[in-house]
Short mmCIF file of C-alpha atoms in Angstrom, two decimals:
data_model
loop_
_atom_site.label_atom_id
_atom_site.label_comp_id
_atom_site.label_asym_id
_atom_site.label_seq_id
_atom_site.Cartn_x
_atom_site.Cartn_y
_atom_site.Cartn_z
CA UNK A 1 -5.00 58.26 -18.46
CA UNK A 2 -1.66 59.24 -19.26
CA UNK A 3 -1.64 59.47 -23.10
CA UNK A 4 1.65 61.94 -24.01
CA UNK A 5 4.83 60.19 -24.91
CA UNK A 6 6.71 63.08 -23.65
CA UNK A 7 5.06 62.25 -19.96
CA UNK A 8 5.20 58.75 -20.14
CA UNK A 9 8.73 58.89 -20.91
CA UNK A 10 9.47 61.34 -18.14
CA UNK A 11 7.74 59.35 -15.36
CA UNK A 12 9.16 56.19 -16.63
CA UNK A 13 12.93 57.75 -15.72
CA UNK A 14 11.38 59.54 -12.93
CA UNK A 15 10.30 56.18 -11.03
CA UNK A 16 13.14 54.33 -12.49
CA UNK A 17 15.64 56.92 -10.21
CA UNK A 18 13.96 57.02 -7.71
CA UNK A 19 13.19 53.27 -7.48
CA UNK A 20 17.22 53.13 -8.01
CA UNK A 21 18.06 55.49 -5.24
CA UNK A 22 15.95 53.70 -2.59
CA UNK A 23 17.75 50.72 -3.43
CA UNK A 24 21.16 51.98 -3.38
CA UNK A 25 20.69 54.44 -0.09
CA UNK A 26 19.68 50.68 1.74
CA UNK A 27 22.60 48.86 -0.06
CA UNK A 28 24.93 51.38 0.85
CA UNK A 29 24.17 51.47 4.91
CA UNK A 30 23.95 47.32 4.66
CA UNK A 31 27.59 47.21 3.09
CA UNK A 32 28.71 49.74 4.89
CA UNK A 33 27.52 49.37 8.43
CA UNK A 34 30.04 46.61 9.85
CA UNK A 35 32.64 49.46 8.96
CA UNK A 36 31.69 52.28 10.61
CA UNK A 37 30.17 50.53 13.71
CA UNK A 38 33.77 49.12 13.75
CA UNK A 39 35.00 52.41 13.17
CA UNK A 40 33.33 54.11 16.01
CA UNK A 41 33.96 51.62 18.61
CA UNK A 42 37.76 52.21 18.03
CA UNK A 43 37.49 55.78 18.24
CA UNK A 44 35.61 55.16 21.49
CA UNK A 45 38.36 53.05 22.85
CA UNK A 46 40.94 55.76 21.65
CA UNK A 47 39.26 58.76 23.44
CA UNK A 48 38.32 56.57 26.49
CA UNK A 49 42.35 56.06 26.61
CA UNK A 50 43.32 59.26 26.45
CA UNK A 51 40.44 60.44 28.97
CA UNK A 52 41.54 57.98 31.48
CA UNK A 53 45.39 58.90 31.10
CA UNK A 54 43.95 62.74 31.70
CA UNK A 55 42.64 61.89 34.80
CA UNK A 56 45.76 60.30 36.14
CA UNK A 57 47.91 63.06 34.96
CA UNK A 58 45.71 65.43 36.54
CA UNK A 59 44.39 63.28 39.70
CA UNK A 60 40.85 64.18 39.15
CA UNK A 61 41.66 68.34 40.29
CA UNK A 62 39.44 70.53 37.88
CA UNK A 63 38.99 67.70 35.19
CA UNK A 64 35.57 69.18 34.29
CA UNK A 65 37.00 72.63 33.55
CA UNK A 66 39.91 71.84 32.10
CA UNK A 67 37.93 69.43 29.67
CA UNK A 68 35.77 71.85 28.42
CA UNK A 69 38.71 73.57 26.74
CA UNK A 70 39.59 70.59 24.92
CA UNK A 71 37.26 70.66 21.21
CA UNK A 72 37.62 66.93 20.31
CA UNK A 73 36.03 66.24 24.44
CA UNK A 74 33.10 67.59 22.99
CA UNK A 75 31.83 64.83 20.51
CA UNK A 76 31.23 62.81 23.60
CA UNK A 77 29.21 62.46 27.03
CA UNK A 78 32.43 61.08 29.91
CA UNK A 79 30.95 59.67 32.84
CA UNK A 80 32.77 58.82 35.80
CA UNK A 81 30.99 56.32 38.25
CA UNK A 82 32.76 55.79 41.86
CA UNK A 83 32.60 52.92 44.20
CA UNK A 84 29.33 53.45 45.66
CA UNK A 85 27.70 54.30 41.77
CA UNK A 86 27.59 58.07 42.21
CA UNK A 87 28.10 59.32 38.97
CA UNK A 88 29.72 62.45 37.24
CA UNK A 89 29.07 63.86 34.18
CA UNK A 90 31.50 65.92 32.13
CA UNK A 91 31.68 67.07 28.43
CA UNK A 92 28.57 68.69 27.29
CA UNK A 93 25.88 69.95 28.99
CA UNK A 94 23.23 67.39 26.92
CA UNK A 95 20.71 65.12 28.05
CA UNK A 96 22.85 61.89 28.91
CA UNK A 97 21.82 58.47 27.52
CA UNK A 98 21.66 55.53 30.38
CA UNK A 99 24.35 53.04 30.70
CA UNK A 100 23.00 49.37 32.33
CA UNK A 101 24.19 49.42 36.07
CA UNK A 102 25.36 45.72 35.50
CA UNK A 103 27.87 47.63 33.20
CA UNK A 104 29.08 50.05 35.61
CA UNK A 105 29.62 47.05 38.19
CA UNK A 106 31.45 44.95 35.46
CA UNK A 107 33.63 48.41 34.77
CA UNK A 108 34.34 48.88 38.55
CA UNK A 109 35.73 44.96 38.86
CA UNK A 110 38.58 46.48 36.18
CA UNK A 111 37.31 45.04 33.21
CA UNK A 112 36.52 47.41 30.40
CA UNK A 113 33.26 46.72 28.83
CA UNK A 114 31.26 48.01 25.16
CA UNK A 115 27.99 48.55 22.93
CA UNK A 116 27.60 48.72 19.25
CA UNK A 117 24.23 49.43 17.62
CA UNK A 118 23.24 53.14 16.66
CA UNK A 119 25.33 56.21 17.32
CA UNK A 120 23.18 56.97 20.56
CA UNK A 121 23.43 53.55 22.03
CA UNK A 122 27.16 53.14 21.27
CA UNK A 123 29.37 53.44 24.40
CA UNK A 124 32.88 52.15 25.82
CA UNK A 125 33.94 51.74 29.54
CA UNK A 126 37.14 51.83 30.88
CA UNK A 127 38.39 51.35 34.64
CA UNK A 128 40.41 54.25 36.10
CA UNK A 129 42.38 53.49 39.60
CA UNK A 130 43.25 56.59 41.36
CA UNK A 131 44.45 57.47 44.43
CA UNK A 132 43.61 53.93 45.84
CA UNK A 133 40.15 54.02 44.75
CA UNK A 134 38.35 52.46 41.57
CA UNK A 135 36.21 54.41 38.85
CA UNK A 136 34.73 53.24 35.59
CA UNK A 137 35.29 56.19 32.58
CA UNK A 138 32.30 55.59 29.86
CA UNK A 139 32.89 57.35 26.75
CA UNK A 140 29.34 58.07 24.70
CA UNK A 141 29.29 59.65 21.20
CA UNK A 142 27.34 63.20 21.59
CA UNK A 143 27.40 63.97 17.64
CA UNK A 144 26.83 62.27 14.23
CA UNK A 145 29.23 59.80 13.74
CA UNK A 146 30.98 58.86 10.44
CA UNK A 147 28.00 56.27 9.64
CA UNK A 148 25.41 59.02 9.81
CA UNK A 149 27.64 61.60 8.08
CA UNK A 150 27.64 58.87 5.39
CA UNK A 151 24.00 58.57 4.74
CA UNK A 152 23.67 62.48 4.91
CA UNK A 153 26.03 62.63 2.47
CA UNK A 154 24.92 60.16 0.09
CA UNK A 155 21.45 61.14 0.39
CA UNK A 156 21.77 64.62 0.02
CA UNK A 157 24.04 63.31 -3.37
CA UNK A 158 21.70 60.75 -4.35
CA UNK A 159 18.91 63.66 -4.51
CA UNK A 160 21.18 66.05 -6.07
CA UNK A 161 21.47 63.11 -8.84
CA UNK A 162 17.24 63.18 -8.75
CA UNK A 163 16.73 66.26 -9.39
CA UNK A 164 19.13 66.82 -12.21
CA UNK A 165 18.58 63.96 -13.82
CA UNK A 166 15.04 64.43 -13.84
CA UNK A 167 15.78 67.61 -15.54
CA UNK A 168 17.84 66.59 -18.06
CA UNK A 169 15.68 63.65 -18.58
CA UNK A 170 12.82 66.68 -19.41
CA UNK A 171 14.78 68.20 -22.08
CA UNK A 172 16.07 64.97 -23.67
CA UNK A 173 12.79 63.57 -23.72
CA UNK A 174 11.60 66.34 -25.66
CA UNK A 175 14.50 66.06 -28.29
CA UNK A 176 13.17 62.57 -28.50
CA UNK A 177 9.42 63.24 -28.45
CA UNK A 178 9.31 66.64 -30.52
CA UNK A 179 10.47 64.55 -34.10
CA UNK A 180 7.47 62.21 -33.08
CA UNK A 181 5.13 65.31 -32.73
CA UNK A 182 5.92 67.01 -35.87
CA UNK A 183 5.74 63.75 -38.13
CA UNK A 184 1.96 63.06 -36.31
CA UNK A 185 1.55 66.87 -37.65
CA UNK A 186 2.90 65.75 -41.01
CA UNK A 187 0.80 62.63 -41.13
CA UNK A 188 -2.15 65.01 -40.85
CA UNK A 189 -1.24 67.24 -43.58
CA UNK A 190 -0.56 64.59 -45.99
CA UNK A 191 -4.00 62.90 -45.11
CA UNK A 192 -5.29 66.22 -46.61
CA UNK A 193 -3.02 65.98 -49.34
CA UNK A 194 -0.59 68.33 -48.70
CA UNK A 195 2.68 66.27 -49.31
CA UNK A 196 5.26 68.89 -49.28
CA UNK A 197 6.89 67.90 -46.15
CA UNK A 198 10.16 69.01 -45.25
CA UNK A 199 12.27 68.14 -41.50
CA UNK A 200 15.44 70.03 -40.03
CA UNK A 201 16.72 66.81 -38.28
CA UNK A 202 17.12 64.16 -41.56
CA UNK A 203 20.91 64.47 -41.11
CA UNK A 204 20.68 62.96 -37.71
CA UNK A 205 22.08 59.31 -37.12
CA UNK A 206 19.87 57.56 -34.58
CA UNK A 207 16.57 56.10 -35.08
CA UNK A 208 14.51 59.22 -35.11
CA UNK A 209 16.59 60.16 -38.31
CA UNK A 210 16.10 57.18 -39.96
CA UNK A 211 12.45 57.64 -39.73
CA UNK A 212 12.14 61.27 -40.45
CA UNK A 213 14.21 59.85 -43.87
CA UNK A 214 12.06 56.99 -44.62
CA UNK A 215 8.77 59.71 -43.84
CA UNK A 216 10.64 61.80 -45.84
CA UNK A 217 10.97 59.36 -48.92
CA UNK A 218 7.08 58.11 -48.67
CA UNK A 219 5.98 61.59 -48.53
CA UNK A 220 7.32 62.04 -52.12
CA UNK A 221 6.37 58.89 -53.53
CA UNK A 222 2.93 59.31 -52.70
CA UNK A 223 3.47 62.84 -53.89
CA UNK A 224 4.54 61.25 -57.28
CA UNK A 225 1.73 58.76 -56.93
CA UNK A 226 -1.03 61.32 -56.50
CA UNK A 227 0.04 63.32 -59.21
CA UNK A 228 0.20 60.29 -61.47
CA UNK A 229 -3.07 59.19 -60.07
CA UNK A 230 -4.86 62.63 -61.01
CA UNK A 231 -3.28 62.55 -64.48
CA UNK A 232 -4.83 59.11 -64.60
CA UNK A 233 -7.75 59.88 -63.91
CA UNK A 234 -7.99 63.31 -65.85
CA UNK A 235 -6.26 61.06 -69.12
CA UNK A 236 -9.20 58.68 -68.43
CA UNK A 237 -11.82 60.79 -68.06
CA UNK A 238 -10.38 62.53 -71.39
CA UNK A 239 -10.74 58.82 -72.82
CA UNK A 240 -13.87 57.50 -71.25
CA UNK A 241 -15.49 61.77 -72.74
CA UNK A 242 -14.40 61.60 -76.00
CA UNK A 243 -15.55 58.26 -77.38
CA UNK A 244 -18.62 58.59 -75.30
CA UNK A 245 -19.32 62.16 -77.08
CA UNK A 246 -19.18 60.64 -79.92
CA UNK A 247 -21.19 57.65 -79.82
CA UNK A 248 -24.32 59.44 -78.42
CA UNK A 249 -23.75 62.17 -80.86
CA UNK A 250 -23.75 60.11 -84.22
CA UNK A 251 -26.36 57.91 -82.47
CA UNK A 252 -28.64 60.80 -82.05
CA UNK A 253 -27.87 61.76 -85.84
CA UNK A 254 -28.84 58.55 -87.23
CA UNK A 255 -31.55 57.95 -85.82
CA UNK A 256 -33.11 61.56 -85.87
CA UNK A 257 -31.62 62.09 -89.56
CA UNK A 258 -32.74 61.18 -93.43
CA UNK A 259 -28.92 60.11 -94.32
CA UNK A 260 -27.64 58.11 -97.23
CA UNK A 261 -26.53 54.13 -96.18
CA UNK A 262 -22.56 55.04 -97.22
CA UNK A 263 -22.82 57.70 -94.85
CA UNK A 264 -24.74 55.40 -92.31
CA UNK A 265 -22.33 53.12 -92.47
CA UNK A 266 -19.97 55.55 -92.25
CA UNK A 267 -21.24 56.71 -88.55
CA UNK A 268 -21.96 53.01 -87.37
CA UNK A 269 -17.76 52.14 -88.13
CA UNK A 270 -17.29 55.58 -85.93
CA UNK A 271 -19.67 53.96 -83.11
CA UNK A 272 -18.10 50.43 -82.74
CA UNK A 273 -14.58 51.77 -83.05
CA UNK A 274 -15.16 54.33 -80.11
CA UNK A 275 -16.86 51.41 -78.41
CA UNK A 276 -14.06 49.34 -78.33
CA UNK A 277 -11.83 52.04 -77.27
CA UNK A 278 -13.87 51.69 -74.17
CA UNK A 279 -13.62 47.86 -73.91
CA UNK A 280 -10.16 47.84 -74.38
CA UNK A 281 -9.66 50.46 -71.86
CA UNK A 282 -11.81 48.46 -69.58
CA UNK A 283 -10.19 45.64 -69.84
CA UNK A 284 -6.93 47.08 -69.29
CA UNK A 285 -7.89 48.06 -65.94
CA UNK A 286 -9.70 44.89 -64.95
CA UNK A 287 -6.40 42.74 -66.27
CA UNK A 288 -4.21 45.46 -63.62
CA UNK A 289 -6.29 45.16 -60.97
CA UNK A 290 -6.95 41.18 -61.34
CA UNK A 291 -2.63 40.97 -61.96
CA UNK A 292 -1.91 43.07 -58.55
CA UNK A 293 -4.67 40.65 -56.55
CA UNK A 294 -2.90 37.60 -54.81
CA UNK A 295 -5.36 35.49 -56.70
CA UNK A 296 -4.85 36.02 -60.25
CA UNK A 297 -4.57 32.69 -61.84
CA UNK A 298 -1.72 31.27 -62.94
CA UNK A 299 -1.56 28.22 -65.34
CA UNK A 300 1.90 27.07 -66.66
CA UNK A 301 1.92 25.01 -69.70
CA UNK A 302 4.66 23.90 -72.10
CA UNK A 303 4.32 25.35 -75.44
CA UNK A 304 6.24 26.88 -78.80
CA UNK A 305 6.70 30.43 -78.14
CA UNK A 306 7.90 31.31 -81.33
CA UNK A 307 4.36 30.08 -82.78
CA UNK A 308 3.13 32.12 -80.26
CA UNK A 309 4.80 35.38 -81.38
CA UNK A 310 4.41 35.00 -84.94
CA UNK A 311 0.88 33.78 -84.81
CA UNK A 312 0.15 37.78 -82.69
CA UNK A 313 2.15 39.28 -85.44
CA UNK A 314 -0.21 38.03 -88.06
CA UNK A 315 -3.33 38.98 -85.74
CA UNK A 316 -1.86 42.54 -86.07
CA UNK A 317 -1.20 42.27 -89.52
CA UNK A 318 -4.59 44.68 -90.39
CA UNK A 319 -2.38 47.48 -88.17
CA UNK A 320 1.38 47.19 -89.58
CA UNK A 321 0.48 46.77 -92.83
CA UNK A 322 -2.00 49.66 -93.27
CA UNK A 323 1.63 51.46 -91.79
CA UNK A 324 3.46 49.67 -94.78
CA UNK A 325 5.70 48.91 -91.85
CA UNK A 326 8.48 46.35 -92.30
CA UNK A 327 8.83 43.48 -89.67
CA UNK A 328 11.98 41.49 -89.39
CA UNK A 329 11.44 38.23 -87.77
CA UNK A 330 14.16 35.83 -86.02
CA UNK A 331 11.72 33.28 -84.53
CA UNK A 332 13.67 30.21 -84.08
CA UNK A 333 11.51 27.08 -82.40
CA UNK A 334 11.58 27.57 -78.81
CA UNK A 335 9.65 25.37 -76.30
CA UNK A 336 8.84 27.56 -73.03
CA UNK A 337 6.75 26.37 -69.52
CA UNK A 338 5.06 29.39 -68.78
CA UNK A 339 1.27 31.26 -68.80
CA UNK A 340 0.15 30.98 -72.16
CA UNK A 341 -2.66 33.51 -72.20
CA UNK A 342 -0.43 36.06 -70.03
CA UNK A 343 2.49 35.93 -72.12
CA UNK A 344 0.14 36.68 -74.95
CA UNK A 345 -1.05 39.97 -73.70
CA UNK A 346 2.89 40.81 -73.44
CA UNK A 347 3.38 40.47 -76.57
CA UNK A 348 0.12 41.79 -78.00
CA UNK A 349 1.00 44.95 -76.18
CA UNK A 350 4.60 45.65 -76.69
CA UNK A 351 3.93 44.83 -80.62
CA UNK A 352 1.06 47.11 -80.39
CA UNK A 353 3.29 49.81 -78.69
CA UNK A 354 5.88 49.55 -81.20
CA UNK A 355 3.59 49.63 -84.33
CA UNK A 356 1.84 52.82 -82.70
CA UNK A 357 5.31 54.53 -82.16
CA UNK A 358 7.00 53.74 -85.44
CA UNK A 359 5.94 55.98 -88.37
CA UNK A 360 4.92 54.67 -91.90
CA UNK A 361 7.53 53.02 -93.65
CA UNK A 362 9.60 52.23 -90.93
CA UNK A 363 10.98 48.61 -89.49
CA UNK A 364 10.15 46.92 -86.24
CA UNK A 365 12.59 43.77 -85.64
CA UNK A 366 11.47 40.69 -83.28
CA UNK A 367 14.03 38.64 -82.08
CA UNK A 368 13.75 35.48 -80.23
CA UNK A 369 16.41 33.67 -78.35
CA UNK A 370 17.09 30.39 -76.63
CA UNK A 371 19.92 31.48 -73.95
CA UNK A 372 21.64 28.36 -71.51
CA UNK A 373 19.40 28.58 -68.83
CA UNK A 374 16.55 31.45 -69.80
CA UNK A 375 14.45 33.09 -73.17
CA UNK A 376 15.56 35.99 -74.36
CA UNK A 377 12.71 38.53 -76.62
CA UNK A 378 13.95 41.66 -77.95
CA UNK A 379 11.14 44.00 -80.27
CA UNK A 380 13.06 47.04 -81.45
CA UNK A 381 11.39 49.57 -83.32
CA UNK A 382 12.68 52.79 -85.90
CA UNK A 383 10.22 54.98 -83.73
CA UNK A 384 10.30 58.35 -82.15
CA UNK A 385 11.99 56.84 -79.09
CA UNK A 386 12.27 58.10 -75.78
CA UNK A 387 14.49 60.65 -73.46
CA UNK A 388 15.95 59.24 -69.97
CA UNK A 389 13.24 61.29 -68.26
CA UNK A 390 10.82 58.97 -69.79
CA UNK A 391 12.79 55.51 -69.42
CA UNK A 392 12.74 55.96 -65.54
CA UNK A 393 8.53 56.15 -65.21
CA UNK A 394 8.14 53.71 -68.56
CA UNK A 395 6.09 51.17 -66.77
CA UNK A 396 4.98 52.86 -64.18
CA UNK A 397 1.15 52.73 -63.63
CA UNK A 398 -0.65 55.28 -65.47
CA UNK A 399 1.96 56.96 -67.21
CA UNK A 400 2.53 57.95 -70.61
CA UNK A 401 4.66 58.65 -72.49
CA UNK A 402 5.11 61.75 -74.94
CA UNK A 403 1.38 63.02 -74.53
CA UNK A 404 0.94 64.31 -77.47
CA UNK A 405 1.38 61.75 -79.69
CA UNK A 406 -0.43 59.63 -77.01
CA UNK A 407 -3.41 61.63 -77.47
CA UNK A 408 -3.30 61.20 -81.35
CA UNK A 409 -2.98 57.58 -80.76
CA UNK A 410 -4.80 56.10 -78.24
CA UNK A 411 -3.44 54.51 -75.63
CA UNK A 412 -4.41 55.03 -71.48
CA UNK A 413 -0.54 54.28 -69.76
CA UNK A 414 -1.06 50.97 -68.51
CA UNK A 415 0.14 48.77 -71.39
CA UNK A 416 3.59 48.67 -70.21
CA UNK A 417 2.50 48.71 -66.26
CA UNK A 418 0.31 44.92 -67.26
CA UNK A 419 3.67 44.02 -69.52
CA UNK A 420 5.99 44.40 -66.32
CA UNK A 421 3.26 43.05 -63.68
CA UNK A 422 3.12 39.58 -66.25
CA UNK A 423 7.00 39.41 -66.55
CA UNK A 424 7.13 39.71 -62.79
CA UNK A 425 4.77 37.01 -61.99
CA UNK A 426 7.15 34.89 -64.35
CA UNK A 427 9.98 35.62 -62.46
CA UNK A 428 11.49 37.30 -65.11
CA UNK A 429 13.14 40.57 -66.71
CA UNK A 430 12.36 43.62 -69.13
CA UNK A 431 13.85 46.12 -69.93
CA UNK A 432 14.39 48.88 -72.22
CA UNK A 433 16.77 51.23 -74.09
CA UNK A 434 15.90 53.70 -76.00
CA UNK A 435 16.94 57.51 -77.08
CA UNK A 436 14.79 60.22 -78.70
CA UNK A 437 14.51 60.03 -82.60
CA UNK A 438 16.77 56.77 -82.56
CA UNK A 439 13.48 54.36 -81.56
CA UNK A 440 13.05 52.05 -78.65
CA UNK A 441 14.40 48.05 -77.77
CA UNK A 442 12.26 46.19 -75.53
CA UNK A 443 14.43 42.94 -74.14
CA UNK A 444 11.94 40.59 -72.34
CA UNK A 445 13.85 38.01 -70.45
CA UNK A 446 12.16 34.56 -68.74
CA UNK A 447 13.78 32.33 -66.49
CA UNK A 448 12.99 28.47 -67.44
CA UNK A 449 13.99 25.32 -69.00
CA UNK A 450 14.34 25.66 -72.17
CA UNK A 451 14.30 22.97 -75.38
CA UNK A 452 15.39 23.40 -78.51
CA UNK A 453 13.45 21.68 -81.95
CA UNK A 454 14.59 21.13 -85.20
CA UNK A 455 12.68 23.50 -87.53
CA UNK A 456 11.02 20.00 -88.91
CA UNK A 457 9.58 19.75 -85.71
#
């Protein structure tokens, strides 16, 4: 079985030619052969002319000599039949194709007389009267005529046009098939995660270029994805560790140890805080996962989302205000159709990722708007904010942010990832602006109609 490209596209241009030639080489001697049978029966009639007028010029006295210095007298057998059929060849000294007798008769009775088909069957007569006594003069090609020369000709070209071809069809098939090669030779390095892949041909315009751009690009972005996914996984098994560590270790040291209750107590708070740390981080992984499915739920109700928002706030209150941070509301009534549970976790998370951000003392502002045809949430913190390098991988999965404050406060990089997933499956928009030491301004933007109450309502 013929498995290489490189062969398959050879033979295919290989049989294609030759397939081609065939057919043109028959084409050519079907159009052709009216014209050059044509052809040669008028040079037939010319030379049998001009062989007869010889004869009476020279009254049959040393014809065959004298003919034998004439070159053009050689491309043909001349016979010369008398009355009684005795015949006389002159020209060259070949074997001599037959002529039907009835011919020579009809010749003899002065009418001239011809045959078309092949070269070696062609032949023209002509009646010769000399010195009171009839002949017939038959003229016979001896060499190739033009017909013949043709087909030599165009085979020997047609072959020419095989061969090269054939060879330039072996070196452009390998310009095609070598790209193909080395990206199957890429494809295997990067399946053993070696994605530092680099090609000489990305400037090239065709189709081949294209893809060796396109491998090019998903080479780095898993590249980026691996390295995100290891830094996941290290930041996780950092978080999973720590709290773990700790639970069996002031397990072990209350129930092996004579300690006091306040300092009992004291190691319980430490075990159910590091368990939730856990749960949350759990959950934060199941709610990804269960958001990227195609089957996550989706339940649109109609509902006040600024009693939404400031009912979260007050949830969080425990958080802010142990930060004696200051929180500037603008919560006019709003009515929104949307996920009421999913749009909850958006705003549990970016108010959770601006108190977390913002030092003590400092102001986070929530803003809520009712735009013509859309809802408009900005939260804008006085945090420690965030450079550009940051803003472009902000919600990617598994990314954080400014490590080491993320290691002081929690946190495993996939708030913002579940934010942007929920905001997506609303058809909606975040974004965010932010510079370093200036704090950051989420702007959460859903599409939907959108009804304004009076504050009685």
């Amino acid at each position: 079985m013929i498995r290489s490209l490189y062969v398959r596209v050879a033979l295919t241009f290989m049989l294609s030619v030759i397939l081609g030639l065939i057919i043109a080489f028959y084409a050519s001697n079907y159009w052709f052969r009216d014209m050059f049978e044509s052809g040669m029966q008028k040079d037939l009639s010319n030379a049998s002319e001009d062989i007869a007028a010889i004869f009476r010029e020279m009254k049959g006295v040393d014809m065959d000599a004298y003919l034998h210095h004439l070159h053009w007298v050689q491309r043909y057998y001349i016979t010369v039949f008398d009355e009684q059929l005795h015949r006389t060849v002159l020209g060259p000294d070949q074997p001599l194709p037959e002529i039907p007798q009835q011919a020579v008769e009809q010749v003899l009775k002065g009418q001239q007389a011809a045959q078309s088909g092949e070269p070696i069957e062609q032949w023209v007569g002509r009646p010769l009267s000399l010195n009171g006594h009839s002949y017939a003069v038959f003229v016979q090609p001896v060499m190739r005529n033009n017909e013949d020369n043709f087909r030599y000709i165009l085979f020997t070209v047609l072959a020419i046009t095989l061969i090269m071809g054939s060879l330039f069809v072996l070196i452009a098939a390998r310009y095609l098939v070598q790209p193909l090669k080395l990206m199957t030779r890429a494809t295997q390095r990067i399946s053993k995660g070696d994605f530092d892949i680099t090609f000489t041909w990305l400037e090239r315009k065709d189709e081949v270029g294209e893809l060796a751009r396109s491998f090019s690009q998903m080479a780095g972005e898993l590249k980026q994805l691996e390295l995100m996914r290891q830094d996941f996984v290290s930041s996780v098994s950092h978080e999973i560790q720590s709290p773990l560590t700790s639970i069996a270790g002031f397990s072990k040291m209350i129930r092996y140890s004579d300690l006091p209750e306040e300092e009992r107590n004291h190691y319980l708070d430490i075990i159910q805080t590091e368990s939730e740390r856990l749960s949350r981080l759990s959950e934060n992984l199941l709610s990804l996962a269960s958001l990227e499915s195609e089957h996550h739920p989706f339940h649109p109700v109609v509902y006040r989302l600024d009693e939404q928002i400031r009912r979260i706030i007050v949830t969080q209150e425990p958080i802010w205000s142990a930060k004696r941070l200051d929180l500037q509301l603008n919560l006019p009534p709003v009515m929104l159709s949307a996920d009421e549970d999913q749009l909850s976790q958006v705003w549990i998370n970016l108010l959770h990722n601006a108190i977390k951000f913002t030092p003590e003392g400092g102001v986070i502002r929530v803003k809520l708007e009712a735009l013509v045809d859309r809802v408009q949430v900005t939260v804008h913190d006085s945090g420690i904010g965030m450079g550009p390098e940051e803003l472009a991988h902000i919600f990617d999965r598994f990314y954080k942010a400014d490590r080491a404050r993320q290691r002081e406060v929690g946190g495993s990089g996939l708030g913002l990832a579940i934010v942007r997933k929920i905001v997506d499956l609303h058809c909606g928009i975040i974004t965010v602006d932010s510079k370093p030491g200036q704090g950051s301004l989420f702007k959460v933007m859903l599409p939907g109609a959108v009804k304004k109450r009076n504050a009685g309502a």
